Short mmCIF file of C-alpha atoms and ligand atoms in Angstrom, two decimals:
data_model
loop_
_atom_site.label_atom_id
_atom_site.label_comp_id
_atom_site.label_asym_id
_atom_site.label_seq_id
_atom_site.Cartn_x
_atom_site.Cartn_y
_atom_site.Cartn_z
CA MET A 1335 107.57 141.26 90.72
CA SER A 1336 105.44 142.96 88.08
CA PRO A 1337 107.26 144.27 84.98
CA PRO A 1338 107.65 148.02 84.44
CA ALA A 1339 104.68 149.74 82.74
CA GLY A 1340 104.52 149.58 78.97
CA ARG A 1341 107.40 147.12 78.67
CA ALA A 1342 107.15 143.86 76.87
CA VAL A 1343 108.16 140.73 78.71
CA LEU A 1344 109.10 137.42 77.27
CA ASP A 1345 106.54 134.83 78.13
CA GLY A 1346 107.61 131.34 77.14
CA GLY A 1347 109.41 132.78 74.09
CA ARG A 1348 106.40 134.85 73.00
CA ALA A 1349 106.25 138.62 73.52
CA ALA A 1350 103.37 139.46 75.84
CA TRP A 1351 102.41 143.02 76.71
CA ALA A 1352 102.72 144.17 80.29
CA GLU A 1353 99.34 145.77 80.89
CA ALA A 1354 100.33 148.03 83.79
CA ALA A 1355 98.38 151.28 83.74
CA ARG A 1356 100.24 154.60 83.75
CA PRO A 1357 99.01 157.15 86.30
CA GLY A 1358 97.71 160.25 84.51
CA TYR A 1359 97.34 158.40 81.18
CA GLU A 1360 94.53 156.50 79.53
CA ARG A 1361 95.30 153.61 77.24
CA SER A 1362 93.50 154.43 74.01
CA ALA A 1363 94.35 151.37 71.91
CA VAL A 1364 95.78 148.06 72.96
CA GLY A 1365 96.74 145.04 70.89
CA PRO A 1366 98.98 142.06 71.52
CA ARG A 1367 102.09 144.03 70.50
CA MET A 1368 100.89 147.60 70.83
CA ALA A 1369 99.65 149.96 73.52
CA CYS A 1370 98.77 153.63 73.01
CA TYR A 1371 98.64 156.17 75.81
CA ARG A 1372 97.30 159.69 76.02
CA PRO A 1373 97.40 162.03 79.02
CA LEU A 1374 94.16 162.36 80.97
CA GLY A 1375 93.03 165.98 80.95
CA GLY A 1376 95.12 166.81 77.89
CA GLY A 1377 98.54 167.13 79.55
CA GLU A 1378 100.36 170.28 80.68
CA GLU A 1379 100.34 172.33 77.54
CA GLN A 1380 97.74 174.74 76.18
CA THR A 1381 94.69 173.09 74.64
CA PHE A 1382 93.58 174.08 71.15
CA ALA A 1383 90.75 176.18 72.66
CA GLN A 1384 93.13 178.02 75.00
CA ALA A 1385 95.64 178.62 72.20
CA VAL A 1386 92.98 180.02 69.85
CA ALA A 1387 91.57 182.28 72.56
CA ALA A 1388 95.05 183.55 73.49
CA GLY A 1389 96.51 183.73 69.96
CA LEU A 1390 93.58 185.09 67.97
CA GLY A 1391 91.66 186.93 70.67
CA ARG A 1392 94.49 189.46 70.73
CA GLY A 1393 93.45 192.97 69.71
CA ARG A 1394 95.70 195.64 68.24
CA GLY A 1395 99.41 195.40 68.98
CA GLY A 1396 101.23 192.10 68.61
CA GLU A 1397 100.68 189.77 65.69
CA LYS A 1398 97.99 187.12 66.03
CA SER A 1399 99.46 183.63 66.13
CA LEU A 1400 98.83 179.90 66.49
CA SER A 1401 101.34 177.17 67.26
CA PRO A 1402 102.14 174.80 64.34
CA ARG A 1403 101.32 171.97 66.77
CA PHE A 1404 97.66 172.58 65.91
CA PHE A 1405 98.05 171.88 62.19
CA TYR A 1406 97.93 168.15 62.81
CA ASP A 1407 94.32 167.05 63.11
CA ASP A 1408 93.48 164.07 60.84
CA ARG A 1409 93.12 166.27 57.75
CA GLY A 1410 96.28 168.25 58.57
CA SER A 1411 98.30 165.05 59.02
CA GLU A 1412 97.00 163.77 55.69
CA LEU A 1413 97.90 167.04 53.96
CA PHE A 1414 101.38 166.91 55.50
CA GLU A 1415 101.89 163.47 53.96
CA ARG A 1416 100.97 164.96 50.58
CA ILE A 1417 103.45 167.79 51.14
CA CYS A 1418 106.18 165.20 51.71
CA GLU A 1419 105.56 163.85 48.20
CA LEU A 1420 105.75 167.24 46.46
CA PRO A 1421 108.71 167.86 44.14
CA GLU A 1422 109.40 171.17 45.90
CA TYR A 1423 109.51 169.62 49.39
CA TYR A 1424 113.12 168.42 49.19
CA LEU A 1425 113.35 167.81 52.96
CA THR A 1426 111.69 164.37 53.00
CA ARG A 1427 113.61 163.02 50.00
CA LEU A 1428 117.00 164.25 51.23
CA GLU A 1429 116.41 162.94 54.73
CA ALA A 1430 115.27 159.54 53.45
CA GLY A 1431 118.40 159.30 51.26
CA LEU A 1432 120.63 160.16 54.23
CA LEU A 1433 118.82 157.68 56.48
CA GLU A 1434 119.33 154.93 53.94
CA ARG A 1435 123.06 155.63 54.02
CA ALA A 1436 123.32 156.11 57.76
CA ALA A 1437 120.90 153.51 59.17
CA PRO A 1438 123.34 150.57 59.39
CA GLU A 1439 125.83 152.70 61.32
CA ILE A 1440 123.08 154.14 63.52
CA ALA A 1441 121.82 150.63 64.31
CA GLU A 1442 125.34 149.55 65.19
CA ILE A 1443 125.85 152.53 67.50
CA ALA A 1444 122.43 151.96 69.10
CA GLY A 1445 123.49 148.37 69.73
CA PRO A 1446 121.43 145.24 70.21
CA GLY A 1447 118.40 145.58 72.46
CA ALA A 1448 118.12 149.37 71.98
CA ARG A 1449 114.76 151.07 72.19
CA LEU A 1450 113.75 153.63 69.54
CA VAL A 1451 111.89 156.70 70.85
CA GLU A 1452 110.68 159.06 68.11
CA LEU A 1453 109.51 162.65 68.61
CA GLY A 1454 106.81 163.79 66.15
CA SER A 1455 106.70 160.39 64.46
CA GLY A 1456 103.89 161.33 61.99
CA SER A 1457 103.35 158.51 59.48
CA SER A 1458 106.58 156.76 60.68
CA CYS A 1459 107.45 156.24 56.98
CA LYS A 1460 111.12 157.22 57.19
CA THR A 1461 111.37 155.44 60.55
CA ARG A 1462 111.13 152.22 58.57
CA LEU A 1463 114.66 152.82 57.33
CA ILE A 1464 115.90 152.75 60.93
CA LEU A 1465 113.62 149.85 61.86
CA ASP A 1466 114.92 147.84 58.88
CA ALA A 1467 118.49 148.28 60.08
CA LEU A 1468 117.56 147.48 63.69
CA ALA A 1469 115.62 144.41 62.53
CA ARG A 1470 118.62 143.17 60.55
CA ALA A 1471 120.81 143.59 63.61
CA ARG A 1472 118.50 141.56 65.88
CA GLY A 1473 114.96 140.17 66.24
CA GLY A 1474 112.92 142.24 68.71
CA ILE A 1475 112.52 146.01 68.49
CA GLU A 1476 110.81 148.30 70.97
CA TYR A 1477 109.45 151.48 69.40
CA VAL A 1478 108.02 154.47 71.31
CA PRO A 1479 106.51 156.98 68.84
CA ILE A 1480 105.40 160.32 70.34
CA ASP A 1481 103.03 162.59 68.44
CA VAL A 1482 100.15 164.95 69.19
CA SER A 1483 98.26 163.57 66.19
CA ASP A 1484 95.57 160.93 66.67
CA THR A 1485 96.82 159.32 63.44
CA LEU A 1486 99.70 157.81 65.48
CA ALA A 1487 97.76 154.61 66.28
CA ARG A 1488 96.93 153.98 62.60
CA SER A 1489 100.50 154.63 61.44
CA CYS A 1490 101.89 152.19 63.98
CA ALA A 1491 99.31 149.49 63.31
CA CYS A 1492 100.68 149.32 59.72
CA LEU A 1493 104.20 148.84 61.09
CA LEU A 1494 103.16 145.82 63.15
CA ASP A 1495 102.26 143.88 60.01
CA ASP A 1496 105.67 144.50 58.47
CA TYR A 1497 107.87 143.97 61.54
CA PRO A 1498 106.95 140.76 63.38
CA GLY A 1499 109.46 141.47 66.16
CA LEU A 1500 108.16 144.99 66.81
CA ARG A 1501 106.48 146.12 70.03
CA VAL A 1502 104.97 149.62 70.08
CA THR A 1503 104.20 151.94 72.99
CA GLY A 1504 102.57 154.96 71.32
CA VAL A 1505 102.29 158.22 73.26
CA ILE A 1506 99.74 160.70 71.90
CA ASP A 1507 101.16 163.73 73.61
CA THR A 1508 103.49 166.68 73.15
CA TYR A 1509 107.25 166.20 72.81
CA GLN A 1510 107.72 167.24 76.44
CA GLY A 1511 105.03 164.95 77.88
CA GLY A 1512 106.13 162.09 75.64
CA LEU A 1513 109.77 162.38 76.69
CA GLU A 1514 108.81 162.19 80.37
CA PHE A 1515 106.63 159.16 79.65
CA ALA A 1516 109.41 157.46 77.69
CA GLY A 1517 111.98 158.25 80.40
CA ASP A 1518 109.78 156.68 83.08
CA ALA A 1519 109.06 153.60 80.96
CA GLY A 1520 112.60 153.03 79.78
CA GLY A 1521 113.78 150.47 82.28
CA GLY A 1522 117.42 149.70 81.55
CA ALA A 1523 117.17 149.62 77.76
CA ARG A 1524 119.68 151.60 75.70
CA THR A 1525 117.71 154.33 73.90
CA LEU A 1526 117.98 156.03 70.52
CA ILE A 1527 115.85 159.19 70.43
CA ALA A 1528 115.00 160.29 66.86
CA PHE A 1529 113.62 163.68 65.83
CA LEU A 1530 113.19 163.66 62.05
CA GLY A 1531 111.72 165.94 59.40
CA SER A 1532 113.51 169.06 60.72
CA SER A 1533 110.61 169.40 63.14
CA ILE A 1534 113.04 170.95 65.62
CA GLY A 1535 113.07 173.92 63.23
CA ASN A 1536 109.45 174.65 64.15
CA LEU A 1537 110.62 175.61 67.64
CA ASP A 1538 112.00 179.09 68.26
CA GLY A 1539 115.47 179.41 69.80
CA GLY A 1540 114.47 179.17 73.48
CA ALA A 1541 111.96 176.37 72.92
CA ALA A 1542 114.46 174.38 70.83
CA ARG A 1543 117.12 174.77 73.54
CA ASP A 1544 114.62 173.69 76.20
CA LEU A 1545 113.58 170.62 74.21
CA LEU A 1546 117.20 169.60 73.56
CA ARG A 1547 117.89 169.83 77.30
CA ARG A 1548 114.89 167.57 77.93
CA VAL A 1549 116.23 165.13 75.34
CA ARG A 1550 119.58 165.17 77.13
CA ARG A 1551 117.86 164.51 80.49
CA ALA A 1552 115.95 161.59 78.96
CA MET A 1553 119.29 160.05 77.88
CA ARG A 1554 120.68 158.02 80.70
CA GLY A 1555 123.61 155.74 80.04
CA GLY A 1556 126.53 156.77 77.85
CA GLY A 1557 125.22 154.41 75.17
CA ASP A 1558 122.04 156.44 74.54
CA ALA A 1559 122.01 158.52 71.37
CA PHE A 1560 120.00 161.33 69.75
CA LEU A 1561 119.42 161.53 66.00
CA ALA A 1562 118.08 164.79 64.52
CA GLY A 1563 117.20 165.66 60.93
CA MET A 1564 117.95 169.37 60.42
CA ASP A 1565 117.37 171.58 57.41
CA LEU A 1566 120.26 173.83 56.40
CA VAL A 1567 120.31 177.44 55.19
CA LYS A 1568 120.21 177.65 51.41
CA ASP A 1569 118.97 179.67 48.46
CA ARG A 1570 115.82 181.67 49.26
CA GLY A 1571 114.00 180.43 46.14
CA ILE A 1572 114.42 176.75 47.06
CA LEU A 1573 113.26 177.46 50.62
CA GLU A 1574 110.21 179.49 49.68
CA ARG A 1575 109.04 177.03 47.02
CA ALA A 1576 109.23 174.22 49.61
CA TYR A 1577 106.66 176.09 51.73
CA ASP A 1578 104.56 177.53 48.89
CA ASP A 1579 104.25 174.76 46.31
CA SER A 1580 102.79 175.15 42.85
CA ARG A 1581 99.88 172.76 43.57
CA GLY A 1582 98.76 174.72 46.62
CA VAL A 1583 98.96 171.75 49.01
CA THR A 1584 100.91 173.74 51.62
CA ALA A 1585 98.34 176.52 51.30
CA GLN A 1586 95.58 173.98 52.07
CA PHE A 1587 97.63 172.68 55.00
CA ASN A 1588 97.96 176.20 56.40
CA LEU A 1589 94.28 177.10 55.80
CA ASN A 1590 93.16 173.82 57.39
CA VAL A 1591 93.84 175.27 60.84
CA LEU A 1592 90.93 177.68 60.22
CA ARG A 1593 88.73 174.74 59.21
CA ARG A 1594 89.81 172.99 62.40
CA ILE A 1595 88.68 176.02 64.44
CA ASN A 1596 85.32 175.87 62.60
CA ARG A 1597 84.93 172.13 63.24
CA GLU A 1598 86.13 171.89 66.80
CA LEU A 1599 85.36 175.30 68.28
CA GLY A 1600 82.32 176.50 66.35
CA GLY A 1601 84.29 179.04 64.31
CA GLU A 1602 82.89 180.82 61.28
CA PHE A 1603 86.06 181.38 59.28
CA ASP A 1604 85.76 181.46 55.51
CA PRO A 1605 89.16 180.16 54.29
CA ALA A 1606 88.56 181.88 50.92
CA LYS A 1607 89.01 185.19 52.73
CA PHE A 1608 92.63 184.35 53.61
CA ALA A 1609 95.82 183.95 51.59
CA HIS A 1610 98.69 181.60 52.40
CA VAL A 1611 102.01 183.43 52.70
CA ALA A 1612 105.47 181.86 53.08
CA ALA A 1613 108.60 184.02 53.14
CA PHE A 1614 112.23 183.46 54.14
CA ASN A 1615 113.26 185.85 56.89
CA GLU A 1616 116.95 186.14 56.14
CA SER A 1617 118.07 187.77 59.37
CA GLU A 1618 116.24 185.21 61.54
CA ARG A 1619 117.14 182.38 59.12
CA ARG A 1620 113.65 180.91 59.08
CA VAL A 1621 110.77 180.44 56.67
CA GLU A 1622 107.72 182.08 58.20
CA MET A 1623 104.20 180.99 57.28
CA ARG A 1624 101.21 183.21 57.77
CA LEU A 1625 97.55 183.53 56.85
CA ARG A 1626 96.76 187.01 55.51
CA SER A 1627 93.26 188.39 55.80
CA LEU A 1628 92.00 189.53 52.40
CA GLU A 1629 89.46 191.92 53.89
CA ASP A 1630 88.33 193.57 57.11
CA GLN A 1631 86.41 190.88 58.95
CA ALA A 1632 84.96 189.95 62.34
CA VAL A 1633 84.74 186.18 62.77
CA ALA A 1634 82.79 184.57 65.60
CA VAL A 1635 84.19 181.52 67.37
CA ARG A 1636 81.00 180.46 69.12
CA GLY A 1637 82.51 177.72 71.24
CA LEU A 1638 84.84 180.26 72.86
CA GLY A 1639 82.37 183.15 72.94
CA ILE A 1640 84.86 185.42 71.14
CA THR A 1641 84.95 187.41 67.92
CA VAL A 1642 88.24 187.57 66.04
CA GLU A 1643 88.71 191.00 64.47
CA LEU A 1644 91.00 191.17 61.46
CA SER A 1645 91.74 194.10 59.23
CA ARG A 1646 92.56 193.74 55.53
CA GLY A 1647 96.21 192.66 55.16
CA GLU A 1648 96.52 191.63 58.82
CA THR A 1649 98.33 188.32 59.33
CA ILE A 1650 98.16 185.33 61.64
CA HIS A 1651 101.58 183.73 62.16
CA THR A 1652 101.18 179.94 61.94
CA GLU A 1653 104.68 178.46 61.63
CA SER A 1654 108.38 179.24 61.57
CA SER A 1655 110.83 176.73 60.11
CA HIS A 1656 114.33 177.54 61.25
CA LYS A 1657 117.28 176.72 59.00
CA TYR A 1658 120.73 176.01 60.41
CA ASP A 1659 124.39 175.70 59.58
CA LEU A 1660 126.71 173.06 61.02
CA PRO A 1661 128.65 175.27 63.49
CA GLN A 1662 125.30 176.53 64.82
CA ILE A 1663 124.03 172.95 65.19
CA ARG A 1664 127.15 171.93 67.11
CA GLY A 1665 126.69 174.99 69.37
CA MET A 1666 123.00 174.21 70.00
CA MET A 1667 123.78 170.61 70.87
CA ALA A 1668 126.73 171.55 73.10
CA GLY A 1669 124.51 174.08 74.91
CA ALA A 1670 122.19 171.20 75.83
CA GLY A 1671 125.00 168.88 76.96
CA LEU A 1672 125.07 166.89 73.72
CA SER A 1673 128.10 166.26 71.57
CA VAL A 1674 127.82 165.71 67.85
CA ARG A 1675 129.26 162.35 67.02
CA ARG A 1676 128.50 162.03 63.32
CA VAL A 1677 126.95 164.20 60.58
CA TRP A 1678 125.59 162.92 57.26
CA SER A 1679 124.81 165.52 54.62
CA ASP A 1680 123.96 165.58 50.91
CA PRO A 1681 126.58 166.79 48.37
CA ARG A 1682 124.98 170.25 48.10
CA GLY A 1683 124.82 170.65 51.88
CA HIS A 1684 121.08 171.22 51.90
CA TYR A 1685 120.15 168.89 54.77
CA ALA A 1686 121.89 167.19 57.68
CA LEU A 1687 121.32 164.13 59.78
CA VAL A 1688 123.07 164.63 63.10
CA LEU A 1689 123.86 161.88 65.62
CA CYS A 1690 124.71 163.00 69.14
CA SER A 1691 125.66 161.39 72.40
CA ALA A 1692 125.67 162.84 75.91
CA ALA A 1693 128.64 165.18 76.30
CA PRO A 1694 131.22 163.75 78.69
C1 SAM B 760 106.85 168.22 60.26
S1 SAM B 760 105.92 166.80 60.78
C2 SAM B 760 107.20 165.55 60.67
C3 SAM B 760 106.65 164.16 60.64
C4 SAM B 760 107.71 163.05 60.46
N1 SAM B 760 108.63 163.01 61.58
C5 SAM B 760 108.47 163.29 59.19
O1 SAM B 760 109.68 163.49 59.25
O2 SAM B 760 107.87 163.23 58.10
C6 SAM B 760 105.80 167.10 62.51
C7 SAM B 760 105.14 165.98 63.30
O3 SAM B 760 105.25 166.30 64.68
C8 SAM B 760 103.97 166.33 65.30
N2 SAM B 760 104.02 167.45 66.24
C9 SAM B 760 104.02 168.78 65.95
N3 SAM B 760 104.18 169.50 67.06
C10 SAM B 760 104.25 168.60 68.08
C11 SAM B 760 104.44 168.73 69.50
N4 SAM B 760 104.57 169.93 70.07
N5 SAM B 760 104.49 167.61 70.25
C12 SAM B 760 104.35 166.36 69.65
N6 SAM B 760 104.18 166.18 68.33
C13 SAM B 760 104.15 167.29 67.56
C14 SAM B 760 102.95 166.50 64.20
O4 SAM B 760 101.72 165.90 64.52
C15 SAM B 760 103.64 165.82 63.02
O5 SAM B 760 103.32 164.47 62.92
#
């Protein structure tokens, strides 16, 4: 009988990769311990071109907008890594500190032989703290990173050098597509699904609830677990500085989406004609990022055959980062059929690492 797709099999004591193709996916990189998949035809969700046409083609009435998913071309992913190192961007440092504390317990709960599925894995830097603990607990580790960014393959190739027992099935796809892929490929392995970096906060209420329900559906046995890093509500000044740093790296990250439109869709945006804006919306409890047009302008996007009309002061919404409190987190998880099993937080209560299991 052939092994399930994307699963490693033991071959005379050596891990060998099961090369089974996945219908609807192309394998974009394959090595002895790594396979990368991407959906043929771009998957179910809006393409960049469709999103730009729908979000910026909009005339008067309704704010222009783009999903934060489109920040992460190669340059955007690189800029995000620089953001993570900024003194103002407390999220990465706090989460890494909490992971260091929590990883042994997480590895114990995950149990031997567990598979690690990660949503929005990015550089997989903090993932190393979980991998270290899993590696200490046993030899082989199966890792399934899911990310829309093409940088996924590079990030995981670095991991292979450092973890000899690691096998990687990378999925270059959206969270939704990746979860389906991981569910189908899971076999009987116990699964820990990680969602770090407070990326869940980039989803508005309904989308976050929908994703959590998908996470719950992807969890099968009672031993599966879900680990989420979630940013907590705090002082406005701390929040706004985290998204509008003194070195202007976040501004470059935000403006890069215009450069991406120029590169990929034949746009003629001049980033110098836009300002980066980040403000905490207290009633919605989220930091909102926008690009504000500094003048009246009409910008052609030749590849789409459209002209984007912007008046002076008009904004394009590019990201919301929701902030939570613990009762709200418990409610969100319960609403998706997840029960919070353990919470790790820093002494000032600025960030939380939340471990959930399927609600009974
Ligand atoms: C805020 S970064 C966090 C990266 C990493 N987890 C961390 O904690 O540093 C969000 C990551 O999710 C990816 N991403 C954003 N939207 C996505 C989506 N809808 N589906 C899959 N990946 C997405 C981005 O490419 C990026 O790597």
